[in-house]
XYZ file of C-alpha atoms in Angstrom:
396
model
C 29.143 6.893 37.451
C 28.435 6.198 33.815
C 24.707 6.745 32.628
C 23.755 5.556 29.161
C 20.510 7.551 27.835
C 18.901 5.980 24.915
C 16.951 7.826 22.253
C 15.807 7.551 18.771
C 12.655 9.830 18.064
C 11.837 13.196 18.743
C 9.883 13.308 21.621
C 12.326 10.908 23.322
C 14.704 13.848 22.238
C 12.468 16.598 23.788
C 11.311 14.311 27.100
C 15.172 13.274 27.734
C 16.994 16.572 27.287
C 15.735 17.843 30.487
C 16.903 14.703 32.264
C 20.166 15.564 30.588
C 21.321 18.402 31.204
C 20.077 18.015 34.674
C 22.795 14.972 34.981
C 25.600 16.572 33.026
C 25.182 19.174 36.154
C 26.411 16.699 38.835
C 29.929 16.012 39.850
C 30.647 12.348 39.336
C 28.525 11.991 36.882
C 29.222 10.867 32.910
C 26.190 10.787 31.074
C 26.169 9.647 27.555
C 23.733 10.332 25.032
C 23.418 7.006 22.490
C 21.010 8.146 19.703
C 19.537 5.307 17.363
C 18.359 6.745 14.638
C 14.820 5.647 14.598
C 13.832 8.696 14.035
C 16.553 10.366 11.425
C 16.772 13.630 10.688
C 13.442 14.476 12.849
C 15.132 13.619 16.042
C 18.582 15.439 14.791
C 16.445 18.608 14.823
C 15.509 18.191 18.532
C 18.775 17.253 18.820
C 20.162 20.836 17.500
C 17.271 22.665 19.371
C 18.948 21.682 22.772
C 22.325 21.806 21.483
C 22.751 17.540 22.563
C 25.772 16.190 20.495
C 25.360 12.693 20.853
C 28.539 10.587 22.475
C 27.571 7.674 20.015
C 24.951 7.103 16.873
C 24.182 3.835 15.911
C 24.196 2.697 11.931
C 20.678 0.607 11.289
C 20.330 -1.806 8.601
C 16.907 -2.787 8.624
C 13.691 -2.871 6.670
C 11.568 -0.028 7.033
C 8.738 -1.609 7.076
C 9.161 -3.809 9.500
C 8.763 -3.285 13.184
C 10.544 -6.603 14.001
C 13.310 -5.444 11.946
C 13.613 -2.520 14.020
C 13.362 -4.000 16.975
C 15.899 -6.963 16.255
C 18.610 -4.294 14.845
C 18.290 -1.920 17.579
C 18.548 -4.880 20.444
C 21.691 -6.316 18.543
C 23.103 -2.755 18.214
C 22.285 -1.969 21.483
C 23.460 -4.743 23.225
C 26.700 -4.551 21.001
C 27.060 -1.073 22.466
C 26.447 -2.047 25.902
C 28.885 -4.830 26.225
C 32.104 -2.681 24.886
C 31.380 0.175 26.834
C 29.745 -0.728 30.496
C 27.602 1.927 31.404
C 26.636 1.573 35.215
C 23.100 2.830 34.163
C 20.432 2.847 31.251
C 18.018 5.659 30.589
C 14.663 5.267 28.304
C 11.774 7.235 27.842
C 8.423 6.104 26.961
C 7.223 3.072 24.747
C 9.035 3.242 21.261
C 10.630 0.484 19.834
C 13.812 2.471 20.470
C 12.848 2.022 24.369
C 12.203 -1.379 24.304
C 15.112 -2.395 22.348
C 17.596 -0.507 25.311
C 15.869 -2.170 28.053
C 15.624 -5.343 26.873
C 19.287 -5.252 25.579
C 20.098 -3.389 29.123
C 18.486 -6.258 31.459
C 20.093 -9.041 29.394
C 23.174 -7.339 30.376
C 22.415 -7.009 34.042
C 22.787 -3.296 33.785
C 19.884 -1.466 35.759
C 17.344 0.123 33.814
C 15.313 3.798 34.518
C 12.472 3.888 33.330
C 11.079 8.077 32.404
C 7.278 8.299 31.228
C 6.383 5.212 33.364
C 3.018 3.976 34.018
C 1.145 5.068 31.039
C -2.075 2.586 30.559
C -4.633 2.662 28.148
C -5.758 -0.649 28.644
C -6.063 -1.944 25.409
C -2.414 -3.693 23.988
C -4.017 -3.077 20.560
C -4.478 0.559 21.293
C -2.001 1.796 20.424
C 0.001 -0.362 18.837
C 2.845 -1.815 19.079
C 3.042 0.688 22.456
C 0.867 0.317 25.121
C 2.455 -3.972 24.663
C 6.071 -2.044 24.790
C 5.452 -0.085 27.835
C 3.865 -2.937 29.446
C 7.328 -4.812 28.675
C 9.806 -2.691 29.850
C 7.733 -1.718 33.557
C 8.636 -5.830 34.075
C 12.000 -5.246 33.511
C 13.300 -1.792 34.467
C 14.931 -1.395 38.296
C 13.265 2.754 38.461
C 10.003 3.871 37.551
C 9.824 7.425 36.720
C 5.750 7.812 36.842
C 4.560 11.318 35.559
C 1.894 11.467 37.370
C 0.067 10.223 40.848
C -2.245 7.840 38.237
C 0.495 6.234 36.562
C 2.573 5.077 39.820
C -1.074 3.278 40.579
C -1.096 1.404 37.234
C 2.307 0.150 38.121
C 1.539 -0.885 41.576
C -1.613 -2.289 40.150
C 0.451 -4.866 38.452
C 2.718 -5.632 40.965
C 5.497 -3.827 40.362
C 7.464 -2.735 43.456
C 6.188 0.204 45.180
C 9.441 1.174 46.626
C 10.544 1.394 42.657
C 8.457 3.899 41.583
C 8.495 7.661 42.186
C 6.307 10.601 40.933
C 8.309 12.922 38.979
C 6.138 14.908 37.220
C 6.646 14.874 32.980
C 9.960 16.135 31.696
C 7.784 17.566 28.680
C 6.188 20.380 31.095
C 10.261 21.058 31.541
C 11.052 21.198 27.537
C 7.952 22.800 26.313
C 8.407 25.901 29.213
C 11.716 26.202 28.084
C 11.059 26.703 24.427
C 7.963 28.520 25.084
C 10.024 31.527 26.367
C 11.739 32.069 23.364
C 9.851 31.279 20.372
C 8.652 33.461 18.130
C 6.432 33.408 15.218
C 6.805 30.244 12.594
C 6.906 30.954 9.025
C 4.836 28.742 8.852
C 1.746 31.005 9.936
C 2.851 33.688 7.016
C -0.376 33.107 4.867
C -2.681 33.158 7.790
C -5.146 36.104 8.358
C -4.402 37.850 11.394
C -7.739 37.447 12.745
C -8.323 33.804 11.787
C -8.677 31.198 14.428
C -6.090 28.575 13.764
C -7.126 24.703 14.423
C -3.535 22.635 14.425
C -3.211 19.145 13.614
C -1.156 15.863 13.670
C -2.405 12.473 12.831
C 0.266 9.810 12.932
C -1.569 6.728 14.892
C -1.317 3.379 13.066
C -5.054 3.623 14.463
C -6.064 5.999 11.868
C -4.545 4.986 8.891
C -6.417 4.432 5.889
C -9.389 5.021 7.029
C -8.832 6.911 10.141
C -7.309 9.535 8.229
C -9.647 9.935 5.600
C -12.656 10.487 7.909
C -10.705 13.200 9.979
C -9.897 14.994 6.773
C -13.823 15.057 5.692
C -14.215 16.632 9.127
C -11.814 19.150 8.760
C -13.456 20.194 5.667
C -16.780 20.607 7.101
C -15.615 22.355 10.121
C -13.621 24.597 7.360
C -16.699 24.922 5.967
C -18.903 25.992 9.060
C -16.333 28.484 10.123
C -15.190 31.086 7.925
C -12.319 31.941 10.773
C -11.190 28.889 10.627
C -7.887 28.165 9.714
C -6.287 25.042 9.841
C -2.369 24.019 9.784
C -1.687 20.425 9.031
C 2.100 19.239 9.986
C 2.204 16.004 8.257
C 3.777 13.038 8.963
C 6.564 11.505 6.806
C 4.148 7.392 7.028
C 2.842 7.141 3.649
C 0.002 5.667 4.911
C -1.259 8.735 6.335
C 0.746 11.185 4.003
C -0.890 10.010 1.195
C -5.110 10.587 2.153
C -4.217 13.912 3.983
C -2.546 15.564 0.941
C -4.919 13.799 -1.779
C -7.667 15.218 0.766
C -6.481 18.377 1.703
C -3.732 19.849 -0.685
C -4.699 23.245 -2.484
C -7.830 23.918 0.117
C -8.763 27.622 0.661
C -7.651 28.649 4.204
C -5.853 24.717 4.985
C -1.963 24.845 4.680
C -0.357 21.728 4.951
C 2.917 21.566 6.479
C 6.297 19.230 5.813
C 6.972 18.013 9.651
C 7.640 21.511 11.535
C 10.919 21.596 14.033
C 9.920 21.699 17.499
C 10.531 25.027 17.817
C 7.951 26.117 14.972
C 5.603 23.218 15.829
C 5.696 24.989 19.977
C 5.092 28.124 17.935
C 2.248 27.189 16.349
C 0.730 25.206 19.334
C 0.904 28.489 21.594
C -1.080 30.605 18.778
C -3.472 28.134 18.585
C -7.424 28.220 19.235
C -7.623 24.373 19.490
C -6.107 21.578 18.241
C -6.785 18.239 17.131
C -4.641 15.732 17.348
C -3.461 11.167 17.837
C -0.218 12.395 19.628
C 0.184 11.115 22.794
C 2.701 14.439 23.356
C 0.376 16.993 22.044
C -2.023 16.171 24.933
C 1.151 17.093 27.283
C 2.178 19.766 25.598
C -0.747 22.024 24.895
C -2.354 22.144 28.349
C 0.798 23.995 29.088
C -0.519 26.442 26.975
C -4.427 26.509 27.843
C -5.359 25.258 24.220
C -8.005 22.688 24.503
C -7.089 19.088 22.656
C -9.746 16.954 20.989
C -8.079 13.553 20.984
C -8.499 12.010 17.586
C -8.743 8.316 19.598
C -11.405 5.832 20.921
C -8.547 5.614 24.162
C -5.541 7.160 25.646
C -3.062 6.559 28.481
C -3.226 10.644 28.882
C -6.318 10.235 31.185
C -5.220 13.206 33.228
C -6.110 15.727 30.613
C -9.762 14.141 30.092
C -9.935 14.178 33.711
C -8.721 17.820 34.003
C -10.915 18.721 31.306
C -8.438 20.031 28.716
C -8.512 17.571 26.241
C -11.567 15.005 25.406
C -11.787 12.016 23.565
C -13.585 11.933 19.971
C -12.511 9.384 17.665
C -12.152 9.266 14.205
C -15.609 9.534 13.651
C -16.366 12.712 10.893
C -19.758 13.305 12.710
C -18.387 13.052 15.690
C -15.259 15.334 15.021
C -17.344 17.726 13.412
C -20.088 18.178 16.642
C -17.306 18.284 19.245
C -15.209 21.079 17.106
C -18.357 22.626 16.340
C -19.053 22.965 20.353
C -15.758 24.355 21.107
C -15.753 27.049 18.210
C -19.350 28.230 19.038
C -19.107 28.633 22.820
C -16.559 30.952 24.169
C -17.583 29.583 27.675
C -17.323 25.746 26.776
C -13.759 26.912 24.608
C -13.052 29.053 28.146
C -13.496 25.698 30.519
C -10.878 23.587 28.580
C -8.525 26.758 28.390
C -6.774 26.419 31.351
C -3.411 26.952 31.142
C -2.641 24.546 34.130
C -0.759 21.176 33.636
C -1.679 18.254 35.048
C 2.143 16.730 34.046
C 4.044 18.902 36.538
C 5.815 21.799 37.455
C 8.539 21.871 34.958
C 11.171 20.642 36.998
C 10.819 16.822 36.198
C 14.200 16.205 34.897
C 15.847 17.429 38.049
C 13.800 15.261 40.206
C 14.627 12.231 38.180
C 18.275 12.945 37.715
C 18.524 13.273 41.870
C 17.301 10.018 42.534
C 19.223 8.236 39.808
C 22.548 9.679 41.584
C 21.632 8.983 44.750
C 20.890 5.532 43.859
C 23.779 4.685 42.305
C 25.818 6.149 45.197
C 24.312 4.427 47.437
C 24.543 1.040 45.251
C 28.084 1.743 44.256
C 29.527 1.329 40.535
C 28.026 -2.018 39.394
C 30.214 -2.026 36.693
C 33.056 -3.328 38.258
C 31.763 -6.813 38.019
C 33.816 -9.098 36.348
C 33.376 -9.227 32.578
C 30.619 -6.790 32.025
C 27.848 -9.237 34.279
C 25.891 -6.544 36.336
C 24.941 -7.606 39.747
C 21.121 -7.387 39.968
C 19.779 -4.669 42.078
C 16.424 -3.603 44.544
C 14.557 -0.387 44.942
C 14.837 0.220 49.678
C 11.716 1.282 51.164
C 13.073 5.124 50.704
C 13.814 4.649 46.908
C 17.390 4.407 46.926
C 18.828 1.397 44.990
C 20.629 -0.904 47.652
C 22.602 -4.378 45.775
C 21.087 -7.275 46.693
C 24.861 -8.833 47.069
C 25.766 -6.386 49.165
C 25.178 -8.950 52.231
């Protein structure tokens, strides 16, 4: 059995290792990991962290700021890929254009597609974008759906996709983030910080908050710096431009803010788990830091992360600097309200995600036998049975 797992950002990186190494455990099984490049150098350090050596790395030529570009490079690359060396099974993880690409490029191919991070909904195909519209694609097209949690297998059965296709794994970042919780230590990056200081992280990345976004978020950080002489705030910035450039013009050279070049996962786990609360766009960060009891105030109008809203560790605010400002404010003033959204109980799983998933792909594909011994690379199509094992629908 050969399994193809695509990635080309970091947290595909962190979500997929777990799914991984938990294949590269099972007799029979070849499992190659294709990384795109979408990501560079960012994903290469997630790479190192979980000592992955990719089988293959693709060579992009395409315009930077272009999403179509992308998109178009990595299907042709992709599919290239795909053609020459007939992998029985394709792995993706979440809604990047990296994702996308691989499915797409997968399903032309006839090879079966798995699906990890399934189900996610915000509702909104403008929010965020391009995303929640690349999510939405692949669920039409992949064989498996790998939902995290109990809500996002009912989003996909919402919209008709199979029921017997879907399966609740839990989310393989609950697997990575307990992992490199145990070891970390300290970050440098937390040298100039008082010992007694509260620390407020955050990451703003979201095409939603550019320009403007950003620059309303970074009045409200220096108000709430302001309010709170405790306060201290670590900013690991992201490599856009468009949201580089307000956050240092904004920021740079403030008393008791350090702004920080984009921290390896390591460092940025270190710094999550020290701090007091953090504000953050990332879809991941809401994963991640209920792992770790620190509350999350989601700097978004929306978010396919209901759970954590739900479960009370994370709430939505916006990009509003008023808004920002009273919900901080709230948090920092009230060790009880701080104390309810501490909980250092995941609603993404048990940390064992990746083994879950990497069972049912293998017993799928023994049960559907090698596809890739079709003639000339075309895949027979295949069907989820009613007890979630692949079955060919040739077989007959």
């Amino acid at each position: 059995m050969i399994i193809d797992l695509v990635a080309g950002t970091r947290p595909e990186v962190v979500k997929l290792a777990p799914v991984y190494r938990a294949l590269s455990r099972i007799r029979g099984v070849r499992v190659r990991w294709v990384a795109t490049g979408q990501h560079g150098h960012l994903a290469d350090q997630a790479l190192d962290v979980f000592g992955i050596e990719p089988d293959a790395r693709l060579d992009l030529d395409w315009d930077r700021s272009s999403l179509a570009s992308l998109t178009a490079r990595l299907m042709d690359a992709l599919g290239e890929r795909f053609r020459r060396d007939m992998p029985d099974y394709v792995i993706v993880q979440g809604d990047t254009a990296t994702a996308f690409a691989a499915a797409q490029a997968a399903f032309l191919l006839r090879i079966p597609v798995g699906h990890v991070e399934a189900g996610l909904r915000s509702g909104d195909v403008d929010s965020p974008f391009p995303e929640e519209g690349f999510r939405q694609l692949i669920a039409r097209i992949a064989q498996d759906h790998f939902a995290p949690t109990p809500a996002g297998a009912r989003n996909l059965r919402r919209e008709g996709i199979d029921p017997n296709s879907i399966r609740v794994t839990g989310n393989t970042v609950v697997d990575a983030v307990t992992e490199i919780g145990r070891t970390v230590t300290r970050p440098d990056v937390l040298d100039g910080v008082a010992p007694d200081a509260r620390i407020a992280l955050v990451t703003v990345h979201r095409r939603e908050n550019w320009d403007g976004g950003a620059v309303r978020i970074c009045k409200a950080i220096l108000r709430l710096r302001d309010l709170f002489p405790d306060l201290h705030f670590i900013i690991a910035t992201h490599t856009n431009p468009r949201v580089l450039g307000p956050v240092t013009e904004a920021l740079s050279g403030q008393e008791r803010i350090t702004l920080s070049e984009p921290l390896a996962y390591p460092d940025f786990i270190g710094v999550l788990k020290a701090a007091h609360i953090v504000l953050s766009d990332s879809g991941g960060v809401q994963e991640e830091a209920p792992s770790f009891g620190v509350p999350v105030l989601v700097l978004r109008n929306a978010t396919e992360r209901a759970e954590a809203v739900k479960a009370g560790v994370a709430r939505l605010v916006g990009s509003s600097t008023d808004r920002i400002v009273r919900e901080a404010s709230r948090l920092l003033s009230s060790p009880r309200r701080h104390a309810r959204m501490a909980v250092a109980k995941s609603p993404f799983g048990d940390g064992h995600a990746g083994e879950r998933i990497a069972r049912i792909i293998t017993a799928s594909m023994a049960q559907a036998g090698p596809a890739r011994t079709a003639p000339q690379g075309e895949h027979k199509p295949v069907r989820t049975s009613r007890d979630g094992v692949l079955t060919n629908v040739n077989a007959a």
